[in-house]
XYZ file of C-alpha atoms in Angstrom:
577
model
C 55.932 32.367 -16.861
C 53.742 34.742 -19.405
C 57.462 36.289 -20.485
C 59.280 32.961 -20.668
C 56.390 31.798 -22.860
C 56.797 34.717 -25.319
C 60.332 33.553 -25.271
C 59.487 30.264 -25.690
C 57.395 31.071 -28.818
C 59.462 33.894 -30.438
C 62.333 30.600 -30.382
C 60.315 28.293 -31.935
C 59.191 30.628 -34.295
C 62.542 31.578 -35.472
C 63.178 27.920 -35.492
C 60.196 26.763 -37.473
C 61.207 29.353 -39.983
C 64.745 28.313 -40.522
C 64.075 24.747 -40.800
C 61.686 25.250 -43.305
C 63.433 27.325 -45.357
C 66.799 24.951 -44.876
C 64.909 22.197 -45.986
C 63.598 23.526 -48.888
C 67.647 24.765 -50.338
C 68.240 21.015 -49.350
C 66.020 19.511 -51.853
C 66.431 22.203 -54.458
C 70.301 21.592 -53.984
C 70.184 17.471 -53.887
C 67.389 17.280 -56.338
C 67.022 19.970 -58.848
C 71.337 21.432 -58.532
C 69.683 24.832 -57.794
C 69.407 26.994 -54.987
C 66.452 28.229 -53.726
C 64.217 28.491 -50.627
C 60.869 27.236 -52.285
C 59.820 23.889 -51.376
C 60.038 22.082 -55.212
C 57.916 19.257 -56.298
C 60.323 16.026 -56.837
C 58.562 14.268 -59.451
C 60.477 16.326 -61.616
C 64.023 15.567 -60.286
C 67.239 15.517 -62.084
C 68.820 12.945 -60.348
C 68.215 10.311 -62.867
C 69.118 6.539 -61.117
C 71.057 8.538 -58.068
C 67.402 8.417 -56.447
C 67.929 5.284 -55.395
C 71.479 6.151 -53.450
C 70.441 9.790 -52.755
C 67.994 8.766 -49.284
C 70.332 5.928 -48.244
C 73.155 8.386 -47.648
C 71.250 10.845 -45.811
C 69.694 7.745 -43.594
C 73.851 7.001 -43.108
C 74.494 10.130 -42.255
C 71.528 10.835 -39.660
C 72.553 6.940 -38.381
C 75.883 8.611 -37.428
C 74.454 11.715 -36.144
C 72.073 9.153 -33.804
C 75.105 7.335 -32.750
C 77.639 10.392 -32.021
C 75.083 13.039 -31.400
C 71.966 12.004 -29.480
C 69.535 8.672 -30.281
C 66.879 11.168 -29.429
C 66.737 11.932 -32.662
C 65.505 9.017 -33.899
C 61.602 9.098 -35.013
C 58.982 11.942 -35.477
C 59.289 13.407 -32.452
C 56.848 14.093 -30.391
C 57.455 11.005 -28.400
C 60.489 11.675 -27.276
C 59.144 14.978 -25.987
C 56.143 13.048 -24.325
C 58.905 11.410 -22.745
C 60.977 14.247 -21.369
C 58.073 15.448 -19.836
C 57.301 11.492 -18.241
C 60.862 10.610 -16.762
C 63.118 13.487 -16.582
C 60.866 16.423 -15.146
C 60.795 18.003 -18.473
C 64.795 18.266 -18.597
C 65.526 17.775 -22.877
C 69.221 17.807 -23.490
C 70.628 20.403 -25.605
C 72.257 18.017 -27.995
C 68.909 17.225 -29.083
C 67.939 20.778 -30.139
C 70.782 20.689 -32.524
C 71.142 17.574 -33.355
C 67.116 17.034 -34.136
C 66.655 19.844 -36.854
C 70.224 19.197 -38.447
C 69.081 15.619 -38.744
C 65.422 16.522 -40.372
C 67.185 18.766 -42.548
C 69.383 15.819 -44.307
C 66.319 12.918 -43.546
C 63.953 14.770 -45.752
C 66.663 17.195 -47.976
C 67.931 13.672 -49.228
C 64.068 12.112 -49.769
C 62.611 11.828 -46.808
C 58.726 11.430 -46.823
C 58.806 13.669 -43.699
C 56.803 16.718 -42.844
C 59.176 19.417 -40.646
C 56.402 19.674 -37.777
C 57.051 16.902 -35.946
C 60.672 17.518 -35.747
C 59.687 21.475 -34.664
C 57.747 20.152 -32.365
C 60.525 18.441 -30.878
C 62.959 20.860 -31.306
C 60.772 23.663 -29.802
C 60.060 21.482 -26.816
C 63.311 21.421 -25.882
C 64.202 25.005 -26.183
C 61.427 25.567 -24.215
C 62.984 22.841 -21.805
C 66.668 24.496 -22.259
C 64.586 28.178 -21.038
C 63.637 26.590 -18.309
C 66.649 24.716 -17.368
C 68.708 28.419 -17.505
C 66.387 29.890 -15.598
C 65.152 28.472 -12.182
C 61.953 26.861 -12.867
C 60.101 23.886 -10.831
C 59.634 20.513 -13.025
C 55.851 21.764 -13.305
C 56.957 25.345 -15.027
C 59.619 23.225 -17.362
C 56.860 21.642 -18.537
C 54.745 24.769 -19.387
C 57.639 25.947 -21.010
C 58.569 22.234 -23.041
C 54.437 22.488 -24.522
C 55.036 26.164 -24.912
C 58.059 25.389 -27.452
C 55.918 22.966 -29.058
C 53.003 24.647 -29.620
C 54.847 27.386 -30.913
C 56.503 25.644 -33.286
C 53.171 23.905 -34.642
C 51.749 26.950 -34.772
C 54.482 28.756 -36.653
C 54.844 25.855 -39.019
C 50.819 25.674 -39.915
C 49.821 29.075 -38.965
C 47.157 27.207 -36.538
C 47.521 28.821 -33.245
C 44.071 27.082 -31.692
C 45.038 23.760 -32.937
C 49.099 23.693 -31.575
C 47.443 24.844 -28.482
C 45.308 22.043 -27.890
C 47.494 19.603 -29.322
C 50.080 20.380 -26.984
C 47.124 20.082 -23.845
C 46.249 16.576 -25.493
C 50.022 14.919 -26.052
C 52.363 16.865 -23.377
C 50.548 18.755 -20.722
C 47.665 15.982 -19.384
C 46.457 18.795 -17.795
C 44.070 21.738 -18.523
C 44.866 24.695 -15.921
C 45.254 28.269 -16.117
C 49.007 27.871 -15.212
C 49.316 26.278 -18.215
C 47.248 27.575 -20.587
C 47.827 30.945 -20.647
C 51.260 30.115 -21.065
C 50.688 28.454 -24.221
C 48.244 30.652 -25.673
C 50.906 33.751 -25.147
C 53.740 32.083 -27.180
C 51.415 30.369 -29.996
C 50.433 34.037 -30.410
C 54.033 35.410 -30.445
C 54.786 32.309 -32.896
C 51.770 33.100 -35.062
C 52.523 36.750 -34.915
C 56.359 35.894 -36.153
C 55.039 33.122 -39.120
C 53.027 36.746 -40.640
C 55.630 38.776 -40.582
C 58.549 35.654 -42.329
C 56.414 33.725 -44.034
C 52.982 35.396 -44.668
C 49.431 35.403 -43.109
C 46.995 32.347 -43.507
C 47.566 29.134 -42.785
C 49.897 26.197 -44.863
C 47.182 24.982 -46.641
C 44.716 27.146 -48.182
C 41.546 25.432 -49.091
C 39.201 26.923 -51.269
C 35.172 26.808 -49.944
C 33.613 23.641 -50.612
C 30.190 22.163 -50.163
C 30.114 19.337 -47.412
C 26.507 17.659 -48.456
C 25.429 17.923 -44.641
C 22.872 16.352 -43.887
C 22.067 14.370 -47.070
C 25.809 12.775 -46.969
C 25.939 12.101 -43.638
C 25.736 8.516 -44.203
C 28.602 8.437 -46.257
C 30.617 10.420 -43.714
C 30.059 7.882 -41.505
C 31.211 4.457 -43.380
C 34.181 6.671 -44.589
C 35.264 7.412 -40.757
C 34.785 3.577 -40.233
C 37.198 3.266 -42.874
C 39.793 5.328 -42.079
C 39.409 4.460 -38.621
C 40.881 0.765 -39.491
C 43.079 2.377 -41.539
C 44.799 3.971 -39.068
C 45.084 0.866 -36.692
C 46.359 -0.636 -39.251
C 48.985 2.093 -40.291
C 50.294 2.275 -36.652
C 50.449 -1.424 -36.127
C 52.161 -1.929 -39.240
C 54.459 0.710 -38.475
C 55.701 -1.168 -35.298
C 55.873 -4.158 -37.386
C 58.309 -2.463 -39.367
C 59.873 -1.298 -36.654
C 60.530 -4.712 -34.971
C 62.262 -5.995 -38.153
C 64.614 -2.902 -38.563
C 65.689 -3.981 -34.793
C 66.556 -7.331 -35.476
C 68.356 -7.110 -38.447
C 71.713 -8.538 -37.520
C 73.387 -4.534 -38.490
C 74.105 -1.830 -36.220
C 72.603 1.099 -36.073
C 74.207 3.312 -37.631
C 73.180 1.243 -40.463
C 69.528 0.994 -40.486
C 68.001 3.883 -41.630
C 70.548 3.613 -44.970
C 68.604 0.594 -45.355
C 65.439 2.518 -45.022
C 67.061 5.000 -47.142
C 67.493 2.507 -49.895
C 64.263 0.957 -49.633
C 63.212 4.508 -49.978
C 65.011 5.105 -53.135
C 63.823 2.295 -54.535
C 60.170 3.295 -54.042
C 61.241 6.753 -55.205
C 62.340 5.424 -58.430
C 59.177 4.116 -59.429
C 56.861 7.360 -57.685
C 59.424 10.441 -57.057
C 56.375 12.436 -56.322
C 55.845 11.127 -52.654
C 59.560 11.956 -51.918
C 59.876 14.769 -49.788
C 57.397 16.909 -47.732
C 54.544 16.934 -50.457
C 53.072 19.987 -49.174
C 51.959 21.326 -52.685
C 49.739 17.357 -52.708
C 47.983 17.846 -49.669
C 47.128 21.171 -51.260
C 46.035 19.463 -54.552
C 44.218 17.046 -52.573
C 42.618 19.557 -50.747
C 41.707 21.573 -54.070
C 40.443 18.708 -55.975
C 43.100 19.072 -58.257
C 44.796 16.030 -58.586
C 43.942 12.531 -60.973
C 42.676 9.407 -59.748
C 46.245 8.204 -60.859
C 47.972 10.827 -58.357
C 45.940 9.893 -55.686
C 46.510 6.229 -55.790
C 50.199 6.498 -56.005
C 49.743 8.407 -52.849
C 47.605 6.139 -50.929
C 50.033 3.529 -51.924
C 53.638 4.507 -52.090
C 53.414 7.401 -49.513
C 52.641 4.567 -46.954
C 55.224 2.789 -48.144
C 57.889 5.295 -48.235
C 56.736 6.195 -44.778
C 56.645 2.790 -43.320
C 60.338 1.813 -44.564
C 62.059 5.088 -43.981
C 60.311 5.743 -40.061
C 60.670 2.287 -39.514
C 64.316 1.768 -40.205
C 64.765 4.674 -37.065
C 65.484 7.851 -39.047
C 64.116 10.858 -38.680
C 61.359 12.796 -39.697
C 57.936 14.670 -38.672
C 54.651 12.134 -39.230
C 52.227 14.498 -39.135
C 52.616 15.557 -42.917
C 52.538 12.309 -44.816
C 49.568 11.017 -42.639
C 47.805 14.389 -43.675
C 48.849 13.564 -47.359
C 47.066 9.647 -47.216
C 44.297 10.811 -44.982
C 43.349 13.143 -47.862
C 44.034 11.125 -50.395
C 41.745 8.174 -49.589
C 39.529 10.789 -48.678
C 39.453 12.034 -52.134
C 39.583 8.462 -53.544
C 36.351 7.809 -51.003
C 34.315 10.449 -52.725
C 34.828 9.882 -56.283
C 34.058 6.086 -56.115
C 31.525 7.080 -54.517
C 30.322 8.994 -57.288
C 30.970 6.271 -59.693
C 29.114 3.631 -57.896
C 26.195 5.646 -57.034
C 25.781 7.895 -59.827
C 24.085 11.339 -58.306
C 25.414 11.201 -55.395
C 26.714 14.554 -54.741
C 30.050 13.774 -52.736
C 32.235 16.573 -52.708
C 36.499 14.957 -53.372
C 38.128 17.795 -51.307
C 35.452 17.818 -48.921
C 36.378 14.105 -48.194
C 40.541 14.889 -48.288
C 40.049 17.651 -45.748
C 37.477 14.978 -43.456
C 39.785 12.317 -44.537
C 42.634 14.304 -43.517
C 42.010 15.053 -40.255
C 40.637 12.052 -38.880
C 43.361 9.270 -39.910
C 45.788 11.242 -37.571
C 43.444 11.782 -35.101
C 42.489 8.160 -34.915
C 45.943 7.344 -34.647
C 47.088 9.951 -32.643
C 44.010 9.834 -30.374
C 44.376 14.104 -30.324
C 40.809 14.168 -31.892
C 40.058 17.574 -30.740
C 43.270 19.569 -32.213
C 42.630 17.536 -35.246
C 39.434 19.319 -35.320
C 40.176 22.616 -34.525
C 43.221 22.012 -37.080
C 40.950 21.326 -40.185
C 38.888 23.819 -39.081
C 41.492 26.320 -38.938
C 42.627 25.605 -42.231
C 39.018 26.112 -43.961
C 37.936 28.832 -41.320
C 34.592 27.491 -42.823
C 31.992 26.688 -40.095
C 30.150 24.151 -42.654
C 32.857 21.608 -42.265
C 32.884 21.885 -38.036
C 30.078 18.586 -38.246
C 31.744 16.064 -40.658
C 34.794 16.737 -39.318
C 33.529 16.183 -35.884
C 31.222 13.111 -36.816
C 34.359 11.502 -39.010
C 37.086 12.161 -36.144
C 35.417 10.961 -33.226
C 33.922 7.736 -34.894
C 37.144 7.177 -36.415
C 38.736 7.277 -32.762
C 36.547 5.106 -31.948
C 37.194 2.685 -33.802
C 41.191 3.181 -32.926
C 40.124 2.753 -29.253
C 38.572 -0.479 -29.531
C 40.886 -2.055 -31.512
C 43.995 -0.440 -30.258
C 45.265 -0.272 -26.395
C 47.705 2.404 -27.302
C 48.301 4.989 -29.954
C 51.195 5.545 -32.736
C 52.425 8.015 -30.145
C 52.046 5.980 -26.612
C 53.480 2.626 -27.904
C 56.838 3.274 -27.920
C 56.802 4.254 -24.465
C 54.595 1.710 -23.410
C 57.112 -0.800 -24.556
C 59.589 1.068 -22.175
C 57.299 0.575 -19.125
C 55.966 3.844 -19.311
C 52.182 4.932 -18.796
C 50.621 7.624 -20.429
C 47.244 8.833 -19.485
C 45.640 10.729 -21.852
C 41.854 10.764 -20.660
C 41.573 13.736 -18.856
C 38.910 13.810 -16.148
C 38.244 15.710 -12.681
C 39.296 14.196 -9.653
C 36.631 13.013 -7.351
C 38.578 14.840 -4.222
C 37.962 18.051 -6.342
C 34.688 17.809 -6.463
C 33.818 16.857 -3.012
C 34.180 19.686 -0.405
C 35.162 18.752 2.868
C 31.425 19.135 4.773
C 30.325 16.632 2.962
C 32.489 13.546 3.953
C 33.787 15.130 7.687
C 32.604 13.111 10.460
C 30.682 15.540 13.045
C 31.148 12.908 15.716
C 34.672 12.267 16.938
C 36.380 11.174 19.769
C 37.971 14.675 22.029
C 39.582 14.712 25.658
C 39.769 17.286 28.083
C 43.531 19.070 27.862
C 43.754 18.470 32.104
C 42.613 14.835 31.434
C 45.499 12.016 32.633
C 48.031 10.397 30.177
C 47.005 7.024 31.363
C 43.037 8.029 30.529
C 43.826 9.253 27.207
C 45.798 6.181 26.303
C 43.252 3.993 27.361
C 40.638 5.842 24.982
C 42.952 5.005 22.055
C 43.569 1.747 22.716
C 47.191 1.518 24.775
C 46.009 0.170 27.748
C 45.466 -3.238 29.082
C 41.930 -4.540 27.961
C 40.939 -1.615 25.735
C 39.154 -2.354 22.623
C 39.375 1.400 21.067
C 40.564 1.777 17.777
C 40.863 5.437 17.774
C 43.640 7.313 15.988
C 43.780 10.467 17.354
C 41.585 12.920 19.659
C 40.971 15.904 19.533
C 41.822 18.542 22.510
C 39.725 20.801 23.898
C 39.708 22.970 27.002
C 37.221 24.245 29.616
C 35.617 25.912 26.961
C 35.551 23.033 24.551
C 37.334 24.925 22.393
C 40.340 23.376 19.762
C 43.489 23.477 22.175
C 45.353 20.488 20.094
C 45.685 17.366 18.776
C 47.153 13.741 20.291
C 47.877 10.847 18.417
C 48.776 7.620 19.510
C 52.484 8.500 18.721
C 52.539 11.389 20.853
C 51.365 8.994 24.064
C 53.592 6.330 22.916
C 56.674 8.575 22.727
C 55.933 10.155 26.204
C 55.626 6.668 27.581
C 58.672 5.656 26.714
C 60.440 9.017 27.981
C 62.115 9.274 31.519
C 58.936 9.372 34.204
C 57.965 12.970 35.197
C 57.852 14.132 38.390
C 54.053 14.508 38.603
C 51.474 12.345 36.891
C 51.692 14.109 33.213
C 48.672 15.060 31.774
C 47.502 15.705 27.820
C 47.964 19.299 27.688
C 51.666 18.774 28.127
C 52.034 15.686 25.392
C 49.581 16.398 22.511
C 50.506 18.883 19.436
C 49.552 22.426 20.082
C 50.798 23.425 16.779
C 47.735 22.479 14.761
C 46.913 21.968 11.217
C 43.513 22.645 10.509
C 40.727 22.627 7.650
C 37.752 24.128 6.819
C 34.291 22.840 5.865
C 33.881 24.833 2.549
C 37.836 23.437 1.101
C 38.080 20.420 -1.062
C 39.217 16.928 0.338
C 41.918 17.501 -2.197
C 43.016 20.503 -0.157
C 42.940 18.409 3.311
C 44.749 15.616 1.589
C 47.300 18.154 -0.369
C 48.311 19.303 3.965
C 47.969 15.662 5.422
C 50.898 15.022 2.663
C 52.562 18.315 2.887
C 52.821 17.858 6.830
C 53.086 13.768 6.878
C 49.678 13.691 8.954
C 46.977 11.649 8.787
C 43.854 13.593 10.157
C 42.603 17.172 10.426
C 40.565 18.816 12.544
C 37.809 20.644 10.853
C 37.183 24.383 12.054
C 34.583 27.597 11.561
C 35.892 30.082 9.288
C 34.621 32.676 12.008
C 36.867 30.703 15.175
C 39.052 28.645 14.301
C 38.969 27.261 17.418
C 35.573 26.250 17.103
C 35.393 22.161 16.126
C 32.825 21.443 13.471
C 34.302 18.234 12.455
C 37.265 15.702 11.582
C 38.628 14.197 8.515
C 40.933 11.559 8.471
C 42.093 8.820 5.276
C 38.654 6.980 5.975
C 36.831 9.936 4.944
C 39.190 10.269 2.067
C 38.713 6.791 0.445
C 34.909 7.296 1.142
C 34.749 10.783 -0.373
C 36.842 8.687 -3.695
C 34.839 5.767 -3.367
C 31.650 8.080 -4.110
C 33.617 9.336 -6.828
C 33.710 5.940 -8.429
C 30.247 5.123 -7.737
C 29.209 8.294 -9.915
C 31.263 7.262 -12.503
C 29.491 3.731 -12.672
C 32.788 1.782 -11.783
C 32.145 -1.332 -10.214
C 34.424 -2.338 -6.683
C 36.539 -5.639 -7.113
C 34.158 -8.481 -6.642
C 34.531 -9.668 -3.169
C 35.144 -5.639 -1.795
C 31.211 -5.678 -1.021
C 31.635 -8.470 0.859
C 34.250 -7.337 2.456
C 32.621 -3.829 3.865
C-alpha cells in the first residue's frame, strides 16, 4: 500500500501540474489571444462584448461533455468522490479522470469562477481508484488509494501537505487508522516533493507576517466568526436554491450550464475581475493590497458568478472562490472596523486569512484542515488561535442552523448518509473481562441428550431459556460447545443405536476468546463464524473456562457506552428492563 501511495501521489502530482498550467494557456488564449502558462488577471481582457458569449460556450460545451462523457463531471468535485467511496466500494470510472480535468479546463479557460483543486481532487481520487482497480486491492485499500489521489492532488496544487492530509481523513476516509494514514502521508509527500521541483517551493499563497491583535481583538474575532458563520449557511443554502431552479427549467441538460455561462458573462461584463481562478486576489487580499472598491466587487459578484455558474451544473473546484469571499469580507470586517471604532488596531489581512479559512470550514464542516491549511500558508504560529477561535465558532454556527453541509447535501438528497463525526466505538473500549459473565450454564460431555435438552429448554415442562452450554469433561476442562441447534438437529436425525450422549452432538471445533481482547474482537468472530456466543479462555490453557460472552453482553457492554456518552434510552426502554 506505502508503494501504491507513492504512485498514487507522483499521479496526482503530475496531474495537478498539467491542469494548472493548461488552464492558465486557456485563459491567456480565450482572453488575452496570447500564449502563455501564467495564470493572467482578466480584468484586463481583450474580449470586448464577447465576455458575455465567451462562458456560455464553454458551459455548452462541458453540457455535452456531461451528456456524452460522464455526468460525474458535473459540480466541484469532491462529492462525487465522497460518493465513490459511499456506494461503489471506491470503484471511480475512468471516463471521469478524463473527462473531469478536460471539462475544468474549458469551465474556467472560458470564465469560470472556479479554482482547479476541487476538480484535482476529483481527478486524483480516481486515479487513485483506477490504481487500485488494476491492481488487486480490497474495497478498504481502494479507498486508501481514492484519499491518497486526493490528497495528493491538494497538496500539489497548494503546496499544503498537512492540510490535504487531513482534509482527505475529514471528507473521504471517516476513519483515522494507521492503514490509512501512512498511506496518505507517503503520497502527499511524493506530491509535495513533485510541486518543488515543477512549480517551486512554498505554498500558493504567500502571506507576508502580520500582527493578529491577540488577545486585545479577541472580541472582534469572535462577532466576525458569527458572521461568517451565517454567511456560509447562507452561501450553501442559496447555492441549492440555485440549484433547484437550474433543474426545473423546462431545457435539457446539455443546456444549463450555457445558461449559467451567460448569466456568467453577464456578471463578467460589469466585474471581469472575478472571472477566472483569482488566485493573484486572494493574494491581494491576503497582502492588504487591494481597495475597499476591489473588495466589495468581490464579496458581491464573486458570489454571484459562483452561485449562477455551479448552480446551472457545470464544472469547477469551490474551494478557490470561497477562499476569495472568505477573505474578502474578512478584509472588509477589519477596516470598518477601523472606521467605526477609530483606534482599534484590526489588522485587514489578518481578518482575510481568519476570514478565509473559516467560511469554508463552516460550510464544509472540515474545520481542522481548514486550520492546518491557513496555518500552512502563514507558517506563523501567532495566527494558530484566531484561526482556531474563528473556525470552530463559525462551525458552530453552521451546525445549528444547518443539518448537512455544502458537501453532504447532495447526497443526502440521494438517500445517502454521511457520517462525519468521528468517535471511538464503545466495543473498542471495553475489553472482554469486563462484560463476560463468570457464571454460565456447562454439562458434563458423558451427560444424556435428553438431559441436556431439558437444561435448554426442549423438553416438556422446562422453563430454561438457555442458549448454549458449555462442555466440559472429567476435568472440567473446555471439551466443546452445544447449542440448541446442535440438539435439535440430532433429534430430528435417524435414532442411534444407543442412547446418544453430548460428547457425540455438541461442536468440538471451538471458537474461543480471551479476557484481555475487545468485545469488538469477540463480535468481529461471532460475525466472521455466524455464532452467537464464545467461550472465554486463560491465555495460559485454553482449555481453562474463565467466562462466556454472548449478544447480551454485547448490547450491555454498548449500552455502557451510551451511558458514558450521556445519551438517554428511548423513553419507555427503562420501563421496559
Amino acid at each position: 500500500m506505502s508503494l501504491l501511495a507513492c504512485v498514487a501521489g507522483l499521479l496526482s502530482g503530475l496531474v495537478a501540474y498539467a491542469l494548472f498550467n493548461l488552464i492558465a494557456l486557456a485563459l491567456n488564449i480565450t482572453f488575452m489571444q496570447a500564449v502563455s502558462f501564467e495564470l493572467p488577471s482578466l480584468a484586463n481582457h481583450d474580449l470586448g462584448l464577447w465576455i458575455v458569449v465567451v462562458p456560455a460556450i464553454g458551459g455548452l460545451l462541458v453540457g455535452l461533455m456531461a451528456r456524452y462523457g460522464s455526468p460525474k463531471i458535473k459540480g466541484h468535485g469532491i462529492p462525487e468522490a465522497m460518493e465513490a467511496v459511499l456506494t461503489s466500494d471506491s470503484r471511480i470510472s475512468p471516463r471521469v479522470a478524463i473527462f473531469k480535468p478536460i471539462s475544468t479546463v474549458v469551465a474556467i479557460g472560458s470564465g469560470g469562477p472556479f479554482g482547479a483543486e476541487g476538480p484535482i481532487i476529483q481527478t486524483g481520487g480516481a486515479l487513485g481508484s483506477l490504481l487500485g482497480q488494476v491492481v488487486s486491492t480490497t474495497a478498504a485499500e481502494r479507498k486508501v488509494l481514492l484519499a491518497c489521489g486526493a490528497a495528493g492532488g491538494m497538496a500539489a496544487i497548494f503546496g499544503t501537505p498537512l492540510a490535504g492530509v487531513i482534509l482527505a481523513i475529514e471528507l473521504l476516509l471517516f476513519e483515522f487508522r494507521p492503514r490509512s494514514f501512512i498511506p496518505l502521508v507517503i503520497a502527499t509527500a511524493v506530491a509535495t516533493a513533485l510541486r518543488h521541483i515543477l512549480i517551486g517551493e512554498g505554498p500558493l499563497f504567500a502571506m507576508d507576517a502580520v500582527p493578529f491583535g491577540l488577545p486585545f481583538n479577541a472580541p472582534a474575532y469572535v462577532v466576525f466568526a458569527i458572521l461568517i458563520g451565517f454567511v456560509a449557511v447562507g452561501f450553501s443554502k442559496l447555492l441549492f436554491v440555485v440549484e433547484d431552479a437550474f433543474e426545473a427549467l423546462p431545457v435539457g441538460d446539455i443546456w444549463r450550464p450555457a445558461l449559467g455561462g451567460l448569466g456568467l458573462g453577464v456578471i463578467g461584463l460589469f466585474a471581469p475581475e472575478v472571472l477566472g481562478v483569482g488566485y493573484d486576489l486572494i493574494m491581494g487580499a491576503l497582502n492588504n493590497q487591494l481597495a475597499v472598491s476591489a473588495l466589495l466587487s468581490i464579496a458581491v459578484f464573486k458570489t454571484l458568478a459562483l452561485l449562477v455558474s455551479l448552480g446551472s451544473g457545470t464544472s469547477g473546484g469551490l474551494l478557490a472562490p470561497m477562499f476569495m469571499t472568505g477573505a474578502a469580507l474578512g478584509s472588509l470586517f477589519a477596516i470598518a472596523g477601523n472606521v467605526l471604532l477609530p483606534g482599534a488596531p484590526l489588522e485587514p489581512a489578518a481578518f482575510a486569512l481568519v476570514g478565509m479559512a473559516a467560511l469554508f470550514a463552516a460550510a464544509s464542516r472540515a474545520t481542522f484542515a481548514l486550520i492546518v491549511f491557513a496555518f500552512e500558508i502563514t507558517c506563523n504560529y501567532e495566527a494558530i488561535l484566531p484561526l482556531m477561535l474563528v473556525c470552530v465558532i463559525a462551525t458552530g454556527i453552521s451546525i445549528l442552523f444547518m443539518r448537512t453541509t455544502i458537501m453532504t447535501e447532495k447526497l443526502s438528497r440521494r438517500g445517502l448518509r454521511v457520517n462525519q463525526e468521528f468517535e471511538v466505538d464503545p466495543l473498542e473500549r471495553a475489553d472482554i473481562a469486563s462484560v463476560m459473565r463468570t457464571r454460565f450454564a456447562e454439562v458434563a460431555e458423558d451427560a444424556s441428550l435428553a438431559l441436556a435438552a431439558s437444561r435448554l429448554g426442549l423438553a416438556e415442562q422446562s422453563h430454561s431459556h438457555c442458549e448454549a452450554l458449555l462442555v466440559v469433561d472429567a476435568h472440567h476442562a473446555l471439551a466443546g460447545v452445544l447449542t440448541r441447534s446442535d440438539v435439535l438437529r440430532a433429534q430430528t436425525e435417524e435414532p442411534a443405536a444407543e442412547p446418544r450422549t453430548v460428547r457425540t452432538v455438541c461442536t468440538t471445533d471451538i471458537v474461543r476468546a480471551y479476557p484481555d481482547e475487545t468485545v469488538r474482537e469477540a463480535v468481529r468472530r461471532m460475525l466472521f463464524h455466524d455464532i452467537g456466543r464464545l467461550p472465554v479462555v486463560s491465555r495460559q490453557d485454553d482449555r481453562s473456562i474463565v467466562g462466556y460472552i454472548d449478544r447480551a453482553a454485547v448490547i450491555a457492554a454498548h449500552r455502557q457506552g451510551m451511558h458514558e456518552e450521556g445519551m438517554a434510552l428511548p423513553r419507555g426502554e427503562n420501563e421496559a428492563r
